[in-house]
Short mmCIF file of N, CA and C in Angstrom, two decimals:
data_model
loop_
_atom_site.label_atom_id
_atom_site.label_comp_id
_atom_site.label_asym_id
_atom_site.label_seq_id
_atom_site.Cartn_x
_atom_site.Cartn_y
_atom_site.Cartn_z
N MET A 1 46.37 -0.60 14.11
CA MET A 1 46.35 -2.10 13.79
C MET A 1 47.85 -3.19 14.32
N ARG A 2 48.24 -3.34 15.06
CA ARG A 2 49.43 -3.92 15.39
C ARG A 2 49.56 -4.93 14.15
N VAL A 3 50.64 -5.60 13.84
CA VAL A 3 50.50 -7.28 13.61
C VAL A 3 51.67 -7.36 13.93
N LEU A 4 51.92 -8.62 14.38
CA LEU A 4 52.73 -9.67 14.60
C LEU A 4 53.35 -11.16 13.74
N VAL A 5 54.90 -10.51 13.28
CA VAL A 5 55.22 -11.07 12.28
C VAL A 5 56.34 -12.26 12.51
N ALA A 6 57.21 -13.04 11.47
CA ALA A 6 58.05 -13.45 11.87
C ALA A 6 59.41 -12.84 12.29
N SER A 7 60.20 -12.93 13.17
CA SER A 7 61.14 -13.00 14.22
C SER A 7 60.89 -12.37 14.75
N LYS A 8 59.58 -11.92 15.52
CA LYS A 8 58.94 -11.26 16.58
C LYS A 8 58.68 -9.75 16.38
N VAL A 9 59.10 -9.54 15.22
CA VAL A 9 59.11 -8.37 14.67
C VAL A 9 57.68 -7.92 14.63
N GLN A 10 58.04 -5.92 15.89
CA GLN A 10 56.19 -6.11 16.26
C GLN A 10 56.40 -4.61 14.56
N VAL A 11 55.16 -4.53 13.79
CA VAL A 11 54.93 -3.55 13.03
C VAL A 11 53.87 -2.47 13.48
N THR A 12 53.71 -1.68 13.47
CA THR A 12 53.10 -0.75 13.53
C THR A 12 52.40 0.17 12.69
N ILE A 13 50.89 -0.19 11.95
CA ILE A 13 50.76 0.57 10.63
C ILE A 13 49.92 1.23 11.28
N SER A 14 50.62 2.52 10.41
CA SER A 14 49.12 3.68 10.40
C SER A 14 49.10 4.51 8.57
N HIS A 15 48.02 4.98 8.57
CA HIS A 15 48.07 5.68 6.92
C HIS A 15 49.32 5.41 6.39
N SER A 16 50.30 5.48 6.40
CA SER A 16 51.48 5.83 6.24
C SER A 16 52.25 5.72 6.55
N PHE A 17 53.08 5.22 7.52
CA PHE A 17 54.00 5.30 8.81
C PHE A 17 54.83 3.83 9.06
N VAL A 18 55.84 3.24 9.09
CA VAL A 18 55.85 1.94 9.77
C VAL A 18 56.98 2.02 10.70
N GLN A 19 57.14 1.86 11.88
CA GLN A 19 58.05 1.37 12.80
C GLN A 19 58.28 -0.17 13.01
N THR A 20 59.49 0.30 13.60
CA THR A 20 59.83 -1.31 13.55
C THR A 20 60.84 -1.09 15.25
N LYS A 21 60.71 -2.43 15.92
CA LYS A 21 61.49 -2.52 16.79
C LYS A 21 63.15 -3.46 16.45
N LYS A 22 62.84 -3.72 15.43
CA LYS A 22 64.62 -4.45 14.86
C LYS A 22 64.34 -4.55 13.29
N LYS A 23 65.48 -3.62 13.03
CA LYS A 23 65.55 -3.37 11.90
C LYS A 23 65.55 -4.67 10.36
N GLN A 24 65.79 -4.19 9.90
CA GLN A 24 65.13 -5.18 8.68
C GLN A 24 65.39 -4.86 7.94
N LEU A 25 65.72 -5.21 6.52
CA LEU A 25 65.62 -4.22 5.38
C LEU A 25 64.85 -4.56 4.85
N VAL A 26 64.38 -5.68 4.49
CA VAL A 26 63.13 -6.60 3.92
C VAL A 26 62.28 -7.19 4.51
N GLY A 27 62.64 -8.25 5.46
CA GLY A 27 62.21 -9.34 6.31
C GLY A 27 60.31 -9.13 6.32
N PRO A 28 60.22 -9.58 6.93
CA PRO A 28 58.33 -10.62 6.69
C PRO A 28 57.46 -9.31 6.34
N ALA A 29 56.68 -9.65 5.43
CA ALA A 29 55.79 -8.71 5.29
C ALA A 29 54.04 -8.94 4.81
N TYR A 30 53.45 -7.59 5.37
CA TYR A 30 51.89 -7.59 5.78
C TYR A 30 51.23 -6.97 4.61
N TYR A 31 50.49 -7.60 3.45
CA TYR A 31 50.05 -7.33 2.49
C TYR A 31 48.20 -7.26 2.83
N ALA A 32 47.63 -7.02 2.68
CA ALA A 32 46.24 -6.03 2.60
C ALA A 32 45.62 -5.71 1.21
N ASN A 33 44.67 -5.80 0.13
CA ASN A 33 43.74 -5.48 -0.80
C ASN A 33 42.70 -5.48 -0.78
N ASN A 34 42.22 -4.63 -1.30
CA ASN A 34 40.86 -3.77 -1.03
C ASN A 34 40.20 -5.33 -2.26
N MET A 35 38.82 -5.10 -2.01
CA MET A 35 38.37 -6.81 -2.23
C MET A 35 37.54 -6.43 -3.86
N LEU A 36 37.48 -5.69 -4.03
CA LEU A 36 37.36 -4.95 -5.98
C LEU A 36 38.30 -5.22 -6.73
N ASN A 37 37.25 -5.45 -7.74
CA ASN A 37 38.49 -6.10 -8.85
C ASN A 37 38.17 -4.99 -9.46
N ALA A 38 39.65 -5.09 -10.35
CA ALA A 38 40.05 -3.48 -11.17
C ALA A 38 39.38 -4.15 -12.67
N SER A 39 38.98 -3.46 -13.66
CA SER A 39 37.94 -3.06 -15.05
C SER A 39 39.77 -2.84 -15.85
N ASP A 40 39.27 -3.43 -17.31
CA ASP A 40 41.19 -3.31 -17.75
C ASP A 40 41.89 -3.50 -17.04
N LEU A 41 41.94 -4.76 -16.95
CA LEU A 41 43.14 -5.05 -15.56
C LEU A 41 44.56 -5.08 -16.48
N ASN A 42 44.62 -4.66 -17.69
CA ASN A 42 46.11 -4.85 -18.60
C ASN A 42 46.08 -3.06 -18.18
N GLU A 43 45.67 -2.25 -18.67
CA GLU A 43 46.21 -0.92 -18.72
C GLU A 43 46.06 -0.49 -17.05
N PHE A 44 45.09 -0.55 -16.17
CA PHE A 44 45.54 -0.72 -14.92
C PHE A 44 46.34 -1.13 -14.50
N ASN A 45 47.08 -2.08 -14.49
CA ASN A 45 47.77 -2.94 -13.88
C ASN A 45 49.15 -1.70 -13.83
N GLN A 46 49.27 -1.52 -15.37
CA GLN A 46 49.84 -0.98 -16.42
C GLN A 46 50.77 0.80 -15.65
N VAL A 47 49.98 1.38 -15.41
CA VAL A 47 49.00 2.90 -14.44
C VAL A 47 49.57 2.55 -13.52
N VAL A 48 49.36 1.60 -12.40
CA VAL A 48 49.69 1.44 -10.90
C VAL A 48 51.53 0.50 -11.24
N ARG A 49 51.64 0.27 -11.94
CA ARG A 49 52.92 0.16 -11.80
C ARG A 49 53.69 0.70 -12.10
N ASN A 50 53.70 2.04 -13.24
CA ASN A 50 54.35 3.05 -13.52
C ASN A 50 53.65 3.98 -12.11
N LEU A 51 53.56 4.21 -11.47
CA LEU A 51 52.72 5.18 -10.63
C LEU A 51 53.55 5.07 -9.35
N LEU A 52 53.80 3.46 -8.82
CA LEU A 52 54.09 3.02 -8.37
C LEU A 52 56.16 3.21 -8.11
N ASP A 53 56.39 2.91 -9.83
CA ASP A 53 57.75 2.89 -10.34
C ASP A 53 58.23 4.61 -9.85
N ASN A 54 57.40 5.55 -10.42
CA ASN A 54 57.64 7.10 -10.13
C ASN A 54 58.26 6.80 -8.85
N LEU A 55 56.86 7.06 -7.83
CA LEU A 55 57.54 6.94 -6.14
C LEU A 55 58.04 6.84 -5.32
N THR A 56 58.91 4.84 -6.12
CA THR A 56 60.26 4.81 -5.82
C THR A 56 61.26 5.49 -5.89
N SER A 57 61.18 5.90 -7.12
CA SER A 57 62.82 6.87 -7.91
C SER A 57 62.55 8.08 -6.90
N ARG A 58 61.51 9.34 -6.90
CA ARG A 58 61.64 9.90 -5.80
C ARG A 58 61.73 9.72 -4.62
N ALA A 59 60.78 8.61 -3.76
CA ALA A 59 61.40 8.35 -2.41
C ALA A 59 62.91 8.02 -2.28
N SER A 60 63.00 7.03 -2.79
CA SER A 60 64.23 6.60 -2.73
C SER A 60 65.57 7.68 -3.16
N SER A 61 65.26 9.10 -3.04
CA SER A 61 65.98 9.45 -3.88
C SER A 61 65.86 11.04 -3.15
N GLY A 62 65.09 10.87 -1.46
CA GLY A 62 65.08 12.19 -0.79
C GLY A 62 65.73 11.60 0.46
N ASP A 63 66.02 13.19 0.78
CA ASP A 63 67.41 13.12 2.57
C ASP A 63 66.49 12.59 3.36
N SER A 64 67.72 12.41 4.54
CA SER A 64 67.55 11.22 5.59
C SER A 64 66.08 11.75 6.25
N ARG A 65 65.73 12.98 6.01
CA ARG A 65 64.05 13.51 6.99
C ARG A 65 62.99 13.07 5.71
N LEU A 66 63.26 12.35 4.11
CA LEU A 66 62.37 12.13 3.69
C LEU A 66 62.29 11.12 2.65
N LYS A 67 61.81 9.95 3.27
CA LYS A 67 62.11 8.73 1.68
C LYS A 67 60.58 8.84 1.95
N TYR A 68 59.86 9.46 1.15
CA TYR A 68 58.25 9.64 1.18
C TYR A 68 57.82 10.22 -0.23
N ALA A 69 56.89 9.67 -0.95
CA ALA A 69 56.29 10.11 -2.15
C ALA A 69 55.05 9.90 -2.17
N ALA A 70 53.80 10.76 -3.10
CA ALA A 70 52.45 10.43 -3.01
C ALA A 70 52.46 11.58 -3.95
N ASP A 71 51.82 10.24 -4.48
CA ASP A 71 50.68 11.46 -5.90
C ASP A 71 49.71 10.04 -6.66
N SER A 72 49.18 10.45 -8.00
CA SER A 72 47.73 9.75 -8.22
C SER A 72 48.46 9.80 -10.03
N ALA A 73 47.46 9.23 -10.68
CA ALA A 73 47.82 8.76 -11.76
C ALA A 73 46.10 8.40 -12.62
N ARG A 74 45.99 8.72 -13.87
CA ARG A 74 44.37 8.31 -14.58
C ARG A 74 44.62 7.13 -14.87
N GLY A 75 43.18 6.80 -14.70
CA GLY A 75 43.50 5.15 -15.53
C GLY A 75 42.72 4.86 -16.24
N PRO A 76 42.72 3.90 -16.53
CA PRO A 76 41.07 3.33 -17.55
C PRO A 76 39.97 3.93 -17.37
N ASN A 77 38.64 4.11 -18.25
CA ASN A 77 37.40 5.21 -17.47
C ASN A 77 38.15 6.27 -16.90
N ASP A 78 38.97 7.33 -17.06
CA ASP A 78 39.71 8.45 -16.30
C ASP A 78 39.10 8.09 -14.49
N GLN A 79 40.06 6.81 -14.39
CA GLN A 79 39.60 6.77 -12.46
C GLN A 79 40.64 6.95 -12.18
N THR A 80 40.78 7.82 -11.54
CA THR A 80 41.70 8.03 -10.43
C THR A 80 42.52 6.67 -9.38
N ILE A 81 43.87 6.94 -9.83
CA ILE A 81 44.44 5.51 -8.92
C ILE A 81 45.37 6.59 -8.25
N TYR A 82 45.55 6.23 -7.13
CA TYR A 82 46.43 7.25 -5.89
C TYR A 82 47.44 5.82 -5.27
N GLY A 83 48.60 7.06 -5.08
CA GLY A 83 50.14 5.94 -4.84
C GLY A 83 50.76 6.64 -3.74
N LEU A 84 51.22 5.65 -3.26
CA LEU A 84 51.55 6.28 -1.43
C LEU A 84 53.26 5.33 -2.04
N VAL A 85 54.40 6.22 -1.03
CA VAL A 85 55.44 4.72 -0.78
C VAL A 85 56.11 5.91 0.43
N GLN A 86 56.90 4.90 0.72
CA GLN A 86 57.77 5.10 2.04
C GLN A 86 58.46 4.37 2.80
N CYS A 87 59.77 4.75 2.92
CA CYS A 87 61.44 4.09 3.44
C CYS A 87 61.34 4.74 5.17
N THR A 88 61.63 4.05 5.70
CA THR A 88 62.52 4.53 7.17
C THR A 88 63.54 5.16 6.87
N PRO A 89 63.91 7.13 7.68
CA PRO A 89 64.68 7.85 6.97
C PRO A 89 66.11 7.31 7.13
N ASP A 90 66.80 6.52 7.48
CA ASP A 90 67.38 5.70 7.74
C ASP A 90 68.46 4.81 6.91
N LEU A 91 66.90 4.85 5.90
CA LEU A 91 68.15 3.51 4.90
C LEU A 91 68.60 4.51 3.80
N SER A 92 69.62 4.44 3.27
CA SER A 92 70.24 4.46 2.56
C SER A 92 68.99 4.82 0.70
N GLU A 93 69.82 5.62 -0.18
CA GLU A 93 68.79 5.36 -1.41
C GLU A 93 69.35 4.00 -2.21
N SER A 94 70.33 3.27 -1.73
CA SER A 94 69.82 2.08 -2.36
C SER A 94 69.32 1.39 -1.75
N ASP A 95 69.31 1.09 -0.66
CA ASP A 95 68.23 0.18 0.15
C ASP A 95 66.60 0.38 0.38
N CYS A 96 66.35 1.73 0.27
CA CYS A 96 65.16 2.10 0.08
C CYS A 96 64.37 2.05 -1.23
N ASN A 97 65.09 1.83 -2.06
CA ASN A 97 64.86 1.36 -3.98
C ASN A 97 64.32 0.19 -3.48
N SER A 98 65.83 -0.70 -3.34
CA SER A 98 65.75 -2.00 -3.13
C SER A 98 64.52 -2.65 -2.30
N CYS A 99 64.32 -2.27 -1.08
CA CYS A 99 63.21 -2.75 -0.43
C CYS A 99 61.46 -2.64 -0.87
N LEU A 100 61.71 -1.09 -1.48
CA LEU A 100 60.28 -0.76 -2.38
C LEU A 100 60.09 -1.68 -3.74
N VAL A 101 61.50 -1.76 -4.17
CA VAL A 101 61.03 -2.20 -5.89
C VAL A 101 60.98 -4.02 -5.22
N GLN A 102 61.45 -4.22 -4.40
CA GLN A 102 60.59 -6.22 -3.70
C GLN A 102 59.54 -6.39 -3.31
N SER A 103 59.12 -5.15 -2.90
CA SER A 103 57.63 -4.47 -2.16
C SER A 103 56.53 -5.06 -3.55
N ILE A 104 57.08 -3.72 -4.58
CA ILE A 104 55.90 -3.81 -5.87
C ILE A 104 56.20 -4.85 -6.39
N ALA A 105 56.88 -5.78 -6.48
CA ALA A 105 57.30 -6.99 -7.55
C ALA A 105 56.55 -7.92 -6.39
N ARG A 106 55.41 -7.85 -5.47
CA ARG A 106 54.59 -8.91 -4.53
C ARG A 106 53.53 -8.32 -4.79
N ILE A 107 53.17 -7.31 -5.32
CA ILE A 107 51.63 -7.53 -5.95
C ILE A 107 51.07 -8.14 -6.36
N PRO A 108 51.14 -8.82 -8.02
CA PRO A 108 50.91 -9.64 -8.47
C PRO A 108 50.98 -10.94 -7.66
N ILE A 109 51.91 -11.26 -6.74
CA ILE A 109 52.27 -12.96 -6.57
C ILE A 109 51.34 -12.84 -4.72
N ASP A 110 51.79 -12.21 -3.91
CA ASP A 110 50.97 -12.29 -2.48
C ASP A 110 50.00 -11.13 -2.32
N CYS A 111 49.49 -9.97 -3.52
CA CYS A 111 49.01 -9.14 -2.63
C CYS A 111 47.89 -9.04 -3.05
N CYS A 112 47.82 -8.34 -4.38
CA CYS A 112 46.65 -7.43 -4.89
C CYS A 112 46.71 -7.42 -6.11
N LYS A 113 46.99 -8.25 -6.82
CA LYS A 113 47.22 -8.26 -8.48
C LYS A 113 45.35 -8.28 -8.64
N ASP A 114 44.98 -7.09 -9.82
CA ASP A 114 43.64 -7.25 -10.44
C ASP A 114 42.41 -6.44 -9.23
N LYS A 115 43.46 -5.84 -8.23
CA LYS A 115 42.71 -5.14 -7.02
C LYS A 115 43.04 -3.63 -7.44
N ILE A 116 42.08 -2.92 -6.96
CA ILE A 116 42.04 -1.98 -7.21
C ILE A 116 41.74 -0.51 -6.55
N GLY A 117 43.51 -1.66 -5.32
CA GLY A 117 43.45 -0.88 -3.86
C GLY A 117 44.18 -2.53 -3.57
N GLY A 118 45.67 -1.68 -3.00
CA GLY A 118 46.27 -2.69 -1.83
C GLY A 118 47.78 -1.90 -1.13
N ARG A 119 47.94 -2.79 -0.12
CA ARG A 119 49.58 -2.40 0.29
C ARG A 119 50.61 -3.68 0.73
N VAL A 120 51.15 -3.33 0.44
CA VAL A 120 52.78 -3.61 1.37
C VAL A 120 53.63 -3.57 2.30
N VAL A 121 53.13 -3.96 3.42
CA VAL A 121 54.41 -2.78 4.67
C VAL A 121 55.55 -4.23 4.77
N ARG A 122 55.90 -3.31 4.71
CA ARG A 122 58.27 -4.04 5.55
C ARG A 122 58.29 -3.52 7.00
N PRO A 123 59.53 -4.30 7.34
CA PRO A 123 59.83 -3.70 8.68
C PRO A 123 60.47 -2.72 7.89
N SER A 124 61.25 -2.18 6.89
CA SER A 124 61.72 -0.18 6.18
C SER A 124 60.96 0.03 5.67
N CYS A 125 59.94 -0.26 5.13
CA CYS A 125 58.76 0.04 3.67
C CYS A 125 58.01 0.15 3.72
N ASN A 126 57.30 0.75 3.36
CA ASN A 126 55.72 0.07 2.73
C ASN A 126 55.08 0.91 1.41
N MET A 127 54.19 0.73 0.39
CA MET A 127 53.83 1.14 -0.46
C MET A 127 52.26 0.58 -0.31
N ARG A 128 51.35 1.87 -1.82
CA ARG A 128 49.95 1.63 -1.19
C ARG A 128 49.64 1.98 -2.44
N PHE A 129 48.41 2.07 -3.23
CA PHE A 129 47.69 2.13 -4.49
C PHE A 129 46.58 1.62 -4.19
N GLU A 130 45.30 2.57 -4.27
CA GLU A 130 43.84 2.72 -3.88
C GLU A 130 42.95 3.99 -4.87
N THR A 131 42.04 3.06 -5.56
CA THR A 131 41.13 4.40 -6.24
C THR A 131 40.17 4.58 -5.54
N SER A 132 40.31 4.60 -4.37
CA SER A 132 38.71 5.04 -4.08
C SER A 132 39.34 6.21 -2.70
N PHE A 133 40.52 6.73 -1.78
CA PHE A 133 41.09 7.21 -0.84
C PHE A 133 42.04 7.75 -1.07
N LEU A 134 41.98 8.64 -0.94
CA LEU A 134 42.66 10.04 -0.99
C LEU A 134 43.90 10.33 -0.01
N PHE A 135 44.92 9.33 -0.05
CA PHE A 135 45.67 9.47 1.41
C PHE A 135 46.50 10.88 1.06
N TYR A 136 47.08 11.29 0.88
CA TYR A 136 48.15 12.82 0.61
C TYR A 136 47.08 13.94 -0.28
N ASP A 137 47.38 15.35 0.51
CA ASP A 137 47.18 16.47 -0.02
C ASP A 137 47.98 16.99 -0.92
N PRO A 138 47.50 16.99 -2.23
CA PRO A 138 48.98 17.82 -2.95
C PRO A 138 48.56 18.92 -3.13
N THR A 139 48.08 20.17 -2.21
CA THR A 139 47.80 21.30 -2.09
C THR A 139 48.95 21.71 -0.94
N ALA A 140 49.15 20.53 0.07
CA ALA A 140 49.31 21.02 1.29
C ALA A 140 50.88 21.79 1.37
N THR A 141 51.24 22.41 2.48
CA THR A 141 52.30 22.52 2.71
C THR A 141 53.00 21.90 3.09
N PRO A 142 54.14 22.02 2.91
CA PRO A 142 55.18 21.31 3.90
C PRO A 142 55.24 21.62 5.29
N SER A 143 55.71 20.45 5.65
CA SER A 143 56.00 20.92 7.09
C SER A 143 57.22 20.96 7.30
N PRO A 144 57.51 22.20 8.31
CA PRO A 144 58.97 22.87 8.12
C PRO A 144 60.34 21.79 9.21
N PRO A 145 61.04 22.10 9.02
CA PRO A 145 62.46 20.72 8.87
C PRO A 145 62.10 21.07 10.43
N PRO A 146 63.32 20.06 11.30
CA PRO A 146 62.63 19.76 12.85
C PRO A 146 64.03 20.79 13.22
#
């Protein structure tokens, strides 16, 4: 899927990868959400927030080869919530953290408040959460370094 956003920045969206032709730290964003509402909203939203905050810390502290983290957490009614965050590898720890924190802050405003899934994609980072889509394999062997 290709989306043309402000300033003629072209973003290519794949399950978890963002590529840009023009670098911007935060820049314009693409928002998407699952149409279904979550149950036990306060607990669900808190679990999502905690999961994404934890993943942000892990991804932003990654080295220049890996600014990515994915995991899951137990939500209300024993529901599994999957989360994924990623920054482009050229970002510093501080810039990656800032980009993801600002993206997560948009969840209740522009994106996916009270929904069972959503994503925010920016030129330099993206985040996603879902209850029905396992987009990482916790048992996979890491790829060898390039």
